[in-house]
């Protein structure tokens, strides 16, 4: 068909009319990409569920699946076979195969879904939290088993913590998978009981009723994932969408195409021919061959020779696209993972101190002024410390409940000033959604998530 980006409208100067190209793209049948994170209490069945979805959709080949089934049976853990689908990804990564490993992306009728931080089975939870910072949408998996849902939902359980975390990071659309329905005889009453409890909590956490859907399913049995339920006990009362149909219903987040370019570099590698390649996500704006771009915070210029999406050369790419750029005119050592590519006349700022609204997780140590942290942002991390505790906020309304608190305790919300050891390129959340979110870690665990609200010290 008519591939957008190749039958292009060019201006006199030979540059594309990018907004026209974007309209063409939107009108085309190309599937839009959506970044999804899977959250929920440990053992809720997240890995099994997503593994089985990938398998049913045909993104895992039969031979591989058979291998997992045999291996897991040998270990007496036949039920782990599907979860291993996701482990493989991790393994491949550790062998150095980078970039979109097939299993971490799948297609629905109208979307390409990228599973963020492809859940390696063992360390799914810590990974989830970094993934949350880039998520457009989320799946919350809860365990319907009697007593288990309740454990995950209690304070200290991860169901609440994760849901609040992603909401505070700006994720507003949620599919709740009410999983392991096989363990409660597919009972409608149990489903409704859980929906009622969650609906009340999620509303308090700031989600809109219309942006949440509740899907009864079983990741292990493979029920109601990609096709209508076959088990009579579920099919008799449930006629709504399947899990994947509901994922397909997610609304696309607004892409900031008309804003100045912001591309975050996630990989730099030598390809064939001259120059080298830079992979990453375009968070705002657009890029096309011939562009002269500024690499920040390095402050060096490069020239874009080619723009590739899924290995295909394009005439342009837009916010929301995962791209590989072939570049020249710069030494490879001057572009690193975490660099931001932008337009020389409208660059991103490198800052050393900013104000942010944060949510603390379930941590043991209280946070005081001067507290050392590691600032995790896009694909980089930098040492930092808490410069000032500005105010304590009400958890759901966001109103200031106390000014200049002496310390912050677990699960609280607050406004702080963060001081970075070295300059980092950031944006305000209100200007660039994806570039205004971050995580703070301490002693190997994530302690807070936040949104950047104000810059207090510019370095470049
Ligand atoms: P995760 O920690 O959330 O990723 O959970 P896993 O996918 O590792 O699953 C935890 C345990 O629950 C494993 O023993 C799975 O076999 C089991 N499990 C997962 N999904 C289901 C389900 O739908 N029904 C039942 N009965 N067990 C399940």
Short mmCIF file of C-alpha atoms and ligand atoms in Angstrom, two decimals:
data_model
loop_
_atom_site.label_atom_id
_atom_site.label_comp_id
_atom_site.label_asym_id
_atom_site.label_seq_id
_atom_site.Cartn_x
_atom_site.Cartn_y
_atom_site.Cartn_z
CA UNK A 1 0.00 0.00 0.00
CA UNK A 2 0.86 3.63 0.37
CA UNK A 3 3.54 3.69 3.04
CA UNK A 4 3.52 7.03 4.81
CA UNK A 5 6.90 8.62 4.93
CA UNK A 6 7.83 7.39 1.48
CA UNK A 7 5.35 9.17 -0.73
CA UNK A 8 6.28 12.40 0.91
CA UNK A 9 5.25 16.03 0.48
CA UNK A 10 8.38 18.12 0.20
CA UNK A 11 8.80 21.86 0.53
CA UNK A 12 10.93 23.93 -1.82
CA UNK A 13 13.92 23.56 0.45
CA UNK A 14 13.66 19.80 0.09
CA UNK A 15 12.44 19.39 3.66
CA UNK A 16 9.25 17.52 4.40
CA UNK A 17 6.08 19.16 5.60
CA UNK A 18 6.16 17.11 8.76
CA UNK A 19 2.68 17.89 10.01
CA UNK A 20 1.24 16.82 6.66
CA UNK A 21 3.29 13.65 6.83
CA UNK A 22 1.99 13.00 10.33
CA UNK A 23 -1.61 13.43 9.20
CA UNK A 24 -0.89 10.90 6.45
CA UNK A 25 0.56 8.53 8.97
CA UNK A 26 -2.46 8.79 11.23
CA UNK A 27 -4.79 8.17 8.31
CA UNK A 28 -2.86 5.07 7.27
CA UNK A 29 -3.42 1.55 8.52
CA UNK A 30 -0.13 1.42 10.35
CA UNK A 31 -0.53 0.22 13.89
CA UNK A 32 0.41 2.73 16.56
CA UNK A 33 2.79 1.70 19.31
CA UNK A 34 1.69 1.69 22.93
CA UNK A 35 4.07 1.16 25.86
CA UNK A 36 2.53 -1.07 28.50
CA UNK A 37 3.69 -2.04 31.94
CA UNK A 38 2.36 -5.05 33.87
CA UNK A 39 1.93 -4.47 37.59
CA UNK A 40 0.57 -6.34 40.60
CA UNK A 41 1.44 -8.27 43.73
CA UNK A 42 4.13 -10.95 43.56
CA UNK A 43 2.62 -14.28 42.42
CA UNK A 44 -0.52 -12.62 41.06
CA UNK A 45 0.37 -14.45 37.84
CA UNK A 46 1.79 -11.59 35.78
CA UNK A 47 4.46 -13.59 33.96
CA UNK A 48 2.21 -16.56 33.31
CA UNK A 49 -0.52 -14.30 32.00
CA UNK A 50 1.65 -12.31 29.60
CA UNK A 51 3.55 -15.42 28.52
CA UNK A 52 0.29 -17.15 27.65
CA UNK A 53 -1.00 -14.10 25.80
CA UNK A 54 2.17 -14.01 23.70
CA UNK A 55 1.86 -17.72 23.01
CA UNK A 56 -1.81 -17.56 22.00
CA UNK A 57 -1.11 -14.62 19.73
CA UNK A 58 1.57 -16.64 17.98
CA UNK A 59 4.59 -14.68 19.16
CA UNK A 60 6.24 -17.73 20.67
CA UNK A 61 6.87 -20.65 18.37
CA UNK A 62 5.53 -24.09 19.16
CA UNK A 63 9.01 -25.62 19.42
CA UNK A 64 10.15 -23.13 22.02
CA UNK A 65 6.95 -23.58 23.99
CA UNK A 66 7.36 -27.33 23.85
CA UNK A 67 10.89 -26.99 25.22
CA UNK A 68 9.65 -24.91 28.13
CA UNK A 69 6.87 -27.36 28.86
CA UNK A 70 9.29 -30.25 29.03
CA UNK A 71 11.87 -28.44 31.09
CA UNK A 72 9.36 -27.15 33.57
CA UNK A 73 7.73 -30.57 33.88
CA UNK A 74 11.11 -32.08 34.65
CA UNK A 75 11.43 -29.64 37.51
CA UNK A 76 7.94 -30.50 38.71
CA UNK A 77 6.80 -26.99 37.90
CA UNK A 78 4.80 -27.47 34.76
CA UNK A 79 2.89 -24.30 35.47
CA UNK A 80 6.01 -22.20 35.01
CA UNK A 81 6.27 -22.91 31.30
CA UNK A 82 4.42 -19.77 30.23
CA UNK A 83 6.28 -17.55 32.64
CA UNK A 84 9.50 -18.77 31.03
CA UNK A 85 8.46 -17.28 27.75
CA UNK A 86 9.35 -13.98 29.33
CA UNK A 87 12.52 -15.28 30.93
CA UNK A 88 13.95 -16.12 27.56
CA UNK A 89 13.93 -12.44 26.81
CA UNK A 90 16.09 -11.79 29.81
CA UNK A 91 18.47 -14.52 28.83
CA UNK A 92 18.80 -13.19 25.33
CA UNK A 93 19.52 -9.80 26.73
CA UNK A 94 22.29 -11.09 28.94
CA UNK A 95 23.79 -12.71 25.88
CA UNK A 96 23.94 -9.26 24.40
CA UNK A 97 21.09 -9.36 21.93
CA UNK A 98 19.75 -5.89 22.50
CA UNK A 99 16.73 -3.98 21.26
CA UNK A 100 13.23 -5.23 20.75
CA UNK A 101 13.45 -8.94 21.22
CA UNK A 102 10.40 -10.34 19.47
CA UNK A 103 8.72 -11.67 22.58
CA UNK A 104 8.48 -8.31 24.24
CA UNK A 105 6.30 -6.87 21.52
CA UNK A 106 2.99 -8.15 20.32
CA UNK A 107 0.29 -6.92 18.03
CA UNK A 108 -3.39 -6.58 18.64
CA UNK A 109 -5.93 -5.66 15.98
CA UNK A 110 -4.93 -2.02 15.87
CA UNK A 111 -1.89 -1.65 18.11
CA UNK A 112 1.69 -2.72 18.57
CA UNK A 113 2.15 -3.27 22.29
CA UNK A 114 5.63 -2.97 23.76
CA UNK A 115 5.97 -4.64 27.15
CA UNK A 116 8.27 -2.37 29.10
CA UNK A 117 11.27 -3.81 30.87
CA UNK A 118 10.35 -7.20 29.55
CA UNK A 119 9.51 -8.98 32.72
CA UNK A 120 12.28 -11.44 33.52
CA UNK A 121 10.49 -13.77 35.85
CA UNK A 122 12.78 -13.48 38.84
CA UNK A 123 13.09 -9.77 39.11
CA UNK A 124 9.82 -8.72 37.65
CA UNK A 125 8.94 -6.32 40.43
CA UNK A 126 12.02 -4.09 40.50
CA UNK A 127 11.91 -3.98 36.72
CA UNK A 128 8.29 -3.00 36.71
CA UNK A 129 9.12 0.15 38.59
CA UNK A 130 11.59 1.44 36.05
CA UNK A 131 9.19 0.48 33.27
CA UNK A 132 6.46 2.48 34.90
CA UNK A 133 8.33 5.67 34.14
CA UNK A 134 7.86 5.14 30.40
CA UNK A 135 4.43 3.55 30.41
CA UNK A 136 1.50 4.86 28.40
CA UNK A 137 -0.90 2.33 29.91
CA UNK A 138 -0.87 -0.50 32.44
CA UNK A 139 -2.29 -3.91 33.22
CA UNK A 140 -2.91 -4.52 36.89
CA UNK A 141 -3.00 -8.25 37.62
CA UNK A 142 -4.80 -9.37 40.77
CA UNK A 143 -5.19 -12.89 42.12
CA UNK A 144 -8.85 -13.84 42.58
CA UNK A 145 -8.01 -16.75 44.90
CA UNK A 146 -9.76 -16.35 48.27
CA UNK A 147 -7.41 -14.74 50.75
CA UNK A 148 -4.81 -13.99 48.06
CA UNK A 149 -6.52 -10.95 46.58
CA UNK A 150 -6.97 -9.67 50.10
CA UNK A 151 -3.25 -10.13 50.92
CA UNK A 152 -2.15 -8.25 47.83
CA UNK A 153 -4.63 -5.50 48.51
CA UNK A 154 -3.79 -4.93 52.17
CA UNK A 155 -1.36 -2.23 53.13
CA UNK A 156 2.07 -3.64 52.44
CA UNK A 157 0.67 -5.54 49.44
CA UNK A 158 1.87 -4.37 46.06
CA UNK A 159 -1.52 -3.98 44.41
CA UNK A 160 -2.20 -0.61 45.99
CA UNK A 161 1.40 0.55 45.88
CA UNK A 162 1.83 -0.16 42.19
CA UNK A 163 -1.49 1.34 41.20
CA UNK A 164 -0.75 4.57 43.04
CA UNK A 165 2.75 4.65 41.66
CA UNK A 166 1.74 4.46 38.03
CA UNK A 167 -1.05 6.97 38.56
CA UNK A 168 1.39 9.41 40.12
CA UNK A 169 3.61 8.91 37.08
CA UNK A 170 0.80 10.07 34.83
CA UNK A 171 -0.58 6.71 33.64
CA UNK A 172 -4.35 7.10 33.53
CA UNK A 173 -5.62 4.04 31.63
CA UNK A 174 -5.71 0.68 33.30
CA UNK A 175 -6.91 -2.83 32.48
CA UNK A 176 -7.40 -4.92 35.61
CA UNK A 177 -6.93 -8.63 34.95
CA UNK A 178 -8.86 -10.50 37.63
CA UNK A 179 -6.68 -13.55 37.29
CA UNK A 180 -6.73 -17.16 38.53
CA UNK A 181 -10.53 -17.23 38.23
CA UNK A 182 -10.11 -21.02 37.89
CA UNK A 183 -9.31 -21.16 41.61
CA UNK A 184 -12.70 -19.73 42.57
CA UNK A 185 -14.82 -21.80 40.20
CA UNK A 186 -15.17 -18.82 37.82
CA UNK A 187 -17.70 -17.34 40.22
CA UNK A 188 -19.36 -14.10 39.22
CA UNK A 189 -19.86 -13.13 42.87
CA UNK A 190 -16.14 -13.30 43.54
CA UNK A 191 -15.40 -11.21 40.43
CA UNK A 192 -17.92 -8.59 41.50
CA UNK A 193 -16.64 -8.51 45.05
CA UNK A 194 -13.12 -7.75 43.79
CA UNK A 195 -14.30 -5.20 41.23
CA UNK A 196 -16.19 -3.33 43.92
CA UNK A 197 -13.20 -3.14 46.25
CA UNK A 198 -10.80 -2.13 43.50
CA UNK A 199 -13.15 0.43 41.95
CA UNK A 200 -13.41 2.28 45.22
CA UNK A 201 -9.67 2.29 45.77
CA UNK A 202 -8.73 3.17 42.19
CA UNK A 203 -11.11 6.12 42.26
CA UNK A 204 -9.38 7.40 45.38
CA UNK A 205 -6.03 6.89 43.68
CA UNK A 206 -7.16 9.27 40.95
CA UNK A 207 -8.26 6.95 38.12
CA UNK A 208 -11.42 7.80 36.18
CA UNK A 209 -14.07 5.09 36.09
CA UNK A 210 -14.21 5.20 32.29
CA UNK A 211 -10.49 4.57 31.99
CA UNK A 212 -10.58 1.27 33.88
CA UNK A 213 -11.84 -2.13 32.69
CA UNK A 214 -12.04 -5.36 34.70
CA UNK A 215 -11.44 -8.63 32.85
CA UNK A 216 -12.01 -12.01 34.54
CA UNK A 217 -9.44 -14.51 33.26
CA UNK A 218 -6.97 -17.29 33.95
CA UNK A 219 -3.42 -16.91 32.73
CA UNK A 220 -2.67 -20.54 33.43
CA UNK A 221 -5.79 -21.98 31.79
CA UNK A 222 -5.56 -19.41 29.01
CA UNK A 223 -9.20 -18.39 29.49
CA UNK A 224 -10.50 -15.09 28.18
CA UNK A 225 -7.08 -13.86 27.07
CA UNK A 226 -7.37 -13.73 23.28
CA UNK A 227 -10.69 -15.46 22.61
CA UNK A 228 -14.05 -15.64 24.35
CA UNK A 229 -14.26 -17.94 27.38
CA UNK A 230 -14.71 -21.63 26.65
CA UNK A 231 -15.31 -22.68 30.25
CA UNK A 232 -19.09 -22.76 30.71
CA UNK A 233 -18.91 -21.48 34.28
CA UNK A 234 -17.42 -18.23 32.95
CA UNK A 235 -19.07 -18.04 29.54
CA UNK A 236 -22.57 -18.13 31.08
CA UNK A 237 -22.18 -14.79 32.80
CA UNK A 238 -19.29 -13.00 31.06
CA UNK A 239 -19.90 -11.60 27.60
CA UNK A 240 -17.54 -8.62 27.69
CA UNK A 241 -14.24 -8.18 25.86
CA UNK A 242 -11.28 -10.53 26.23
CA UNK A 243 -8.08 -9.27 27.83
CA UNK A 244 -6.45 -8.57 24.46
CA UNK A 245 -9.59 -6.94 23.04
CA UNK A 246 -9.54 -4.61 26.02
CA UNK A 247 -5.83 -3.87 25.49
CA UNK A 248 -6.72 -3.00 21.92
CA UNK A 249 -9.29 -0.53 23.26
CA UNK A 250 -6.69 1.61 25.04
CA UNK A 251 -6.81 5.16 23.77
CA UNK A 252 -3.56 6.42 22.29
CA UNK A 253 -1.80 9.02 24.39
CA UNK A 254 -1.34 12.34 22.69
CA UNK A 255 1.94 12.37 20.73
CA UNK A 256 3.81 15.64 20.95
CA UNK A 257 4.63 15.79 17.28
CA UNK A 258 4.56 19.55 16.86
CA UNK A 259 6.99 20.16 19.72
CA UNK A 260 10.76 20.50 19.29
CA UNK A 261 12.56 17.17 18.84
CA UNK A 262 13.51 15.15 21.92
CA UNK A 263 14.95 11.73 21.18
CA UNK A 264 16.38 9.66 24.00
CA UNK A 265 19.26 7.40 22.98
CA UNK A 266 18.97 3.82 24.25
CA UNK A 267 21.69 2.19 22.16
CA UNK A 268 24.71 3.21 20.06
CA UNK A 269 26.27 0.69 17.70
CA UNK A 270 28.45 0.33 14.67
CA UNK A 271 26.50 -0.81 11.65
CA UNK A 272 27.60 -1.51 8.12
CA UNK A 273 29.09 1.23 6.01
CA UNK A 274 30.24 4.63 7.15
CA UNK A 275 29.10 6.30 10.33
CA UNK A 276 27.27 4.47 13.08
CA UNK A 277 23.74 3.93 14.40
CA UNK A 278 21.81 5.43 17.25
CA UNK A 279 18.63 3.76 18.52
CA UNK A 280 15.98 5.28 20.73
CA UNK A 281 12.50 6.62 21.25
CA UNK A 282 11.34 9.92 19.86
CA UNK A 283 9.51 11.50 22.78
CA UNK A 284 8.59 14.69 20.97
CA UNK A 285 8.87 16.22 17.53
CA UNK A 286 10.02 14.52 14.35
CA UNK A 287 13.23 13.63 12.56
CA UNK A 288 14.22 13.16 8.91
CA UNK A 289 17.36 12.39 6.92
CA UNK A 290 19.51 15.47 6.50
CA UNK A 291 18.68 16.90 9.93
CA UNK A 292 21.52 18.45 11.91
CA UNK A 293 20.95 17.54 15.53
CA UNK A 294 22.48 18.55 18.81
CA UNK A 295 23.55 15.80 21.20
CA UNK A 296 22.95 16.76 24.82
CA UNK A 297 24.44 17.12 27.36
CA UNK A 298 27.59 16.58 25.24
CA UNK A 299 26.79 19.66 23.14
CA UNK A 300 28.06 18.08 19.89
CA UNK A 301 26.38 18.16 16.48
CA UNK A 302 25.62 15.22 14.19
CA UNK A 303 24.01 14.70 10.81
CA UNK A 304 21.20 12.21 10.25
CA UNK A 305 21.87 10.07 7.17
CA UNK A 306 19.02 7.62 7.49
CA UNK A 307 15.90 6.98 9.57
CA UNK A 308 14.79 3.37 10.11
CA UNK A 309 11.67 1.98 11.71
CA UNK A 310 11.57 -1.81 12.06
CA UNK A 311 14.58 -1.97 9.71
CA UNK A 312 12.71 -0.07 6.98
CA UNK A 313 14.09 3.25 5.73
CA UNK A 314 11.65 6.12 6.26
CA UNK A 315 11.48 9.71 5.05
CA UNK A 316 10.59 10.80 8.57
CA UNK A 317 9.69 9.54 12.02
CA UNK A 318 7.57 11.06 14.77
CA UNK A 319 7.00 11.24 18.49
CA UNK A 320 6.05 7.78 19.71
CA UNK A 321 8.28 5.98 17.21
CA UNK A 322 11.11 3.64 18.12
CA UNK A 323 13.80 4.43 15.57
CA UNK A 324 17.34 3.70 14.49
CA UNK A 325 19.21 6.66 13.00
CA UNK A 326 22.33 6.23 10.95
CA UNK A 327 24.49 9.25 11.69
CA UNK A 328 27.73 10.92 10.60
CA UNK A 329 29.78 14.00 11.35
CA UNK A 330 30.45 13.06 14.95
CA UNK A 331 32.75 10.75 16.87
CA UNK A 332 30.95 7.69 18.21
CA UNK A 333 32.22 8.39 21.73
CA UNK A 334 30.23 11.64 21.76
CA UNK A 335 26.86 9.90 21.75
CA UNK A 336 26.01 7.70 24.72
CA UNK A 337 23.06 5.80 26.12
CA UNK A 338 20.96 8.48 27.78
CA UNK A 339 22.01 11.29 25.43
CA UNK A 340 19.14 13.41 24.17
CA UNK A 341 19.04 14.42 20.51
CA UNK A 342 17.37 17.74 19.85
CA UNK A 343 17.29 20.68 17.47
CA UNK A 344 20.23 23.09 17.80
CA UNK A 345 17.90 26.08 17.95
CA UNK A 346 15.63 24.62 20.62
CA UNK A 347 17.72 22.36 22.84
CA UNK A 348 16.86 20.58 26.04
CA UNK A 349 18.31 22.17 29.17
CA UNK A 350 20.92 20.51 31.35
CA UNK A 351 20.13 21.22 34.98
CA UNK A 352 21.65 20.49 38.36
CA UNK A 353 18.68 21.16 40.63
CA UNK A 354 14.92 20.91 40.25
CA UNK A 355 11.67 20.74 42.20
CA UNK A 356 9.50 17.63 41.96
CA UNK A 357 6.37 16.02 43.32
CA UNK A 358 7.22 12.56 44.56
CA UNK A 359 5.46 9.52 45.97
CA UNK A 360 7.42 7.40 48.41
CA UNK A 361 7.15 3.65 48.23
CA UNK A 362 7.07 1.19 51.04
CA UNK A 363 10.51 2.00 52.45
CA UNK A 364 12.04 1.58 55.87
CA UNK A 365 14.31 4.61 56.11
CA UNK A 366 12.78 8.05 56.60
CA UNK A 367 13.94 10.62 54.05
CA UNK A 368 15.55 13.74 55.44
CA UNK A 369 17.33 16.76 53.97
CA UNK A 370 20.68 15.71 52.50
CA UNK A 371 19.56 12.11 51.95
CA UNK A 372 21.65 10.52 49.14
CA UNK A 373 19.80 8.89 46.25
CA UNK A 374 20.37 7.70 42.70
CA UNK A 375 18.31 9.61 40.16
CA UNK A 376 16.95 7.20 37.50
CA UNK A 377 15.71 8.94 34.42
CA UNK A 378 14.97 7.54 30.96
CA UNK A 379 17.98 5.31 30.28
CA UNK A 380 20.41 7.04 32.65
CA UNK A 381 21.14 7.28 36.34
CA UNK A 382 23.09 9.88 38.30
CA UNK A 383 24.01 10.35 41.96
CA UNK A 384 21.98 13.05 43.71
CA UNK A 385 20.68 14.12 47.09
CA UNK A 386 17.56 15.63 48.59
CA UNK A 387 18.31 19.33 48.77
CA UNK A 388 15.11 20.45 50.46
CA UNK A 389 11.83 19.03 51.76
CA UNK A 390 9.35 21.63 50.53
CA UNK A 391 5.98 20.25 51.63
CA UNK A 392 3.96 17.19 52.47
CA UNK A 393 0.92 16.50 50.29
CA UNK A 394 -2.41 14.80 50.88
CA UNK A 395 -2.13 11.43 49.12
CA UNK A 396 -5.18 11.67 46.91
CA UNK A 397 -6.16 15.34 46.76
CA UNK A 398 -2.57 16.59 46.43
CA UNK A 399 -3.22 19.50 48.81
CA UNK A 400 -0.37 20.71 51.01
CA UNK A 401 -0.84 19.28 54.49
CA UNK A 402 2.45 20.51 55.97
CA UNK A 403 5.16 22.92 54.91
CA UNK A 404 8.88 22.20 55.42
CA UNK A 405 8.46 18.74 56.98
CA UNK A 406 11.45 17.42 58.94
CA UNK A 407 11.28 14.03 57.25
CA UNK A 408 9.24 11.92 54.84
CA UNK A 409 8.00 8.48 55.78
CA UNK A 410 6.89 5.55 53.64
CA UNK A 411 3.92 5.89 51.31
CA UNK A 412 3.74 9.66 51.65
CA UNK A 413 3.52 12.24 48.87
CA UNK A 414 5.67 15.34 48.94
CA UNK A 415 7.31 18.19 47.08
CA UNK A 416 11.11 18.15 47.24
CA UNK A 417 14.10 19.82 45.64
CA UNK A 418 16.66 17.44 44.20
CA UNK A 419 20.33 18.33 43.75
CA UNK A 420 22.26 16.39 41.10
CA UNK A 421 26.01 15.82 41.31
CA UNK A 422 26.37 16.44 37.57
CA UNK A 423 24.13 18.21 35.04
CA UNK A 424 21.33 16.10 33.56
CA UNK A 425 19.06 16.98 30.65
CA UNK A 426 15.46 17.08 31.82
CA UNK A 427 12.13 18.67 30.99
CA UNK A 428 9.14 19.65 33.10
CA UNK A 429 6.32 17.12 33.22
CA UNK A 430 3.85 19.76 32.07
CA UNK A 431 5.88 20.43 28.91
CA UNK A 432 7.00 16.90 27.96
CA UNK A 433 5.10 14.18 29.76
CA UNK A 434 7.57 11.37 29.10
CA UNK A 435 10.59 13.51 29.95
CA UNK A 436 9.31 14.80 33.24
CA UNK A 437 9.10 11.49 35.10
CA UNK A 438 11.79 9.83 37.19
CA UNK A 439 12.59 7.35 39.95
CA UNK A 440 14.80 7.61 43.01
CA UNK A 441 16.71 4.60 44.24
CA UNK A 442 18.68 3.99 47.40
CA UNK A 443 20.76 0.96 48.40
CA UNK A 444 19.56 -1.02 45.40
CA UNK A 445 15.84 -0.46 45.73
CA UNK A 446 13.42 2.07 44.35
CA UNK A 447 12.25 4.41 47.07
CA UNK A 448 10.22 7.00 45.17
CA UNK A 449 8.72 8.03 41.85
CA UNK A 450 8.23 11.60 40.80
CA UNK A 451 7.29 14.31 38.34
CA UNK A 452 9.53 17.30 37.63
CA UNK A 453 7.62 20.51 38.28
CA UNK A 454 10.20 23.31 38.28
CA UNK A 455 13.84 23.89 37.38
CA UNK A 456 15.87 25.70 40.01
CA UNK A 457 19.43 25.62 38.63
CA UNK A 458 20.43 25.50 34.99
CA UNK A 459 23.93 24.45 34.07
CA UNK A 460 24.06 24.81 30.30
P1 LIG B 1 4.12 -13.31 39.01
O1 LIG B 1 5.01 -13.34 40.20
O2 LIG B 1 3.00 -12.32 39.21
O3 LIG B 1 4.82 -13.11 37.70
O4 LIG B 1 3.36 -14.72 38.96
P2 LIG B 1 3.69 -16.06 38.12
O5 LIG B 1 3.26 -15.90 36.73
O6 LIG B 1 5.08 -16.47 38.41
O7 LIG B 1 2.70 -17.06 38.82
C1 LIG B 1 2.78 -17.36 40.20
C2 LIG B 1 2.18 -18.72 40.46
O8 LIG B 1 0.79 -18.69 40.17
C3 LIG B 1 2.77 -19.82 39.57
O9 LIG B 1 2.86 -20.99 40.33
C4 LIG B 1 1.74 -19.96 38.48
O10 LIG B 1 1.72 -21.22 37.90
C5 LIG B 1 0.44 -19.68 39.22
N1 LIG B 1 -0.58 -19.14 38.33
C6 LIG B 1 -0.44 -18.13 37.44
N2 LIG B 1 -1.59 -17.88 36.79
C7 LIG B 1 -2.51 -18.74 37.30
C8 LIG B 1 -3.90 -18.99 37.04
O11 LIG B 1 -4.55 -18.35 36.21
N3 LIG B 1 -4.49 -19.98 37.77
C9 LIG B 1 -3.83 -20.72 38.69
N4 LIG B 1 -4.49 -21.65 39.33
N5 LIG B 1 -2.51 -20.50 38.95
C10 LIG B 1 -1.86 -19.55 38.27
#
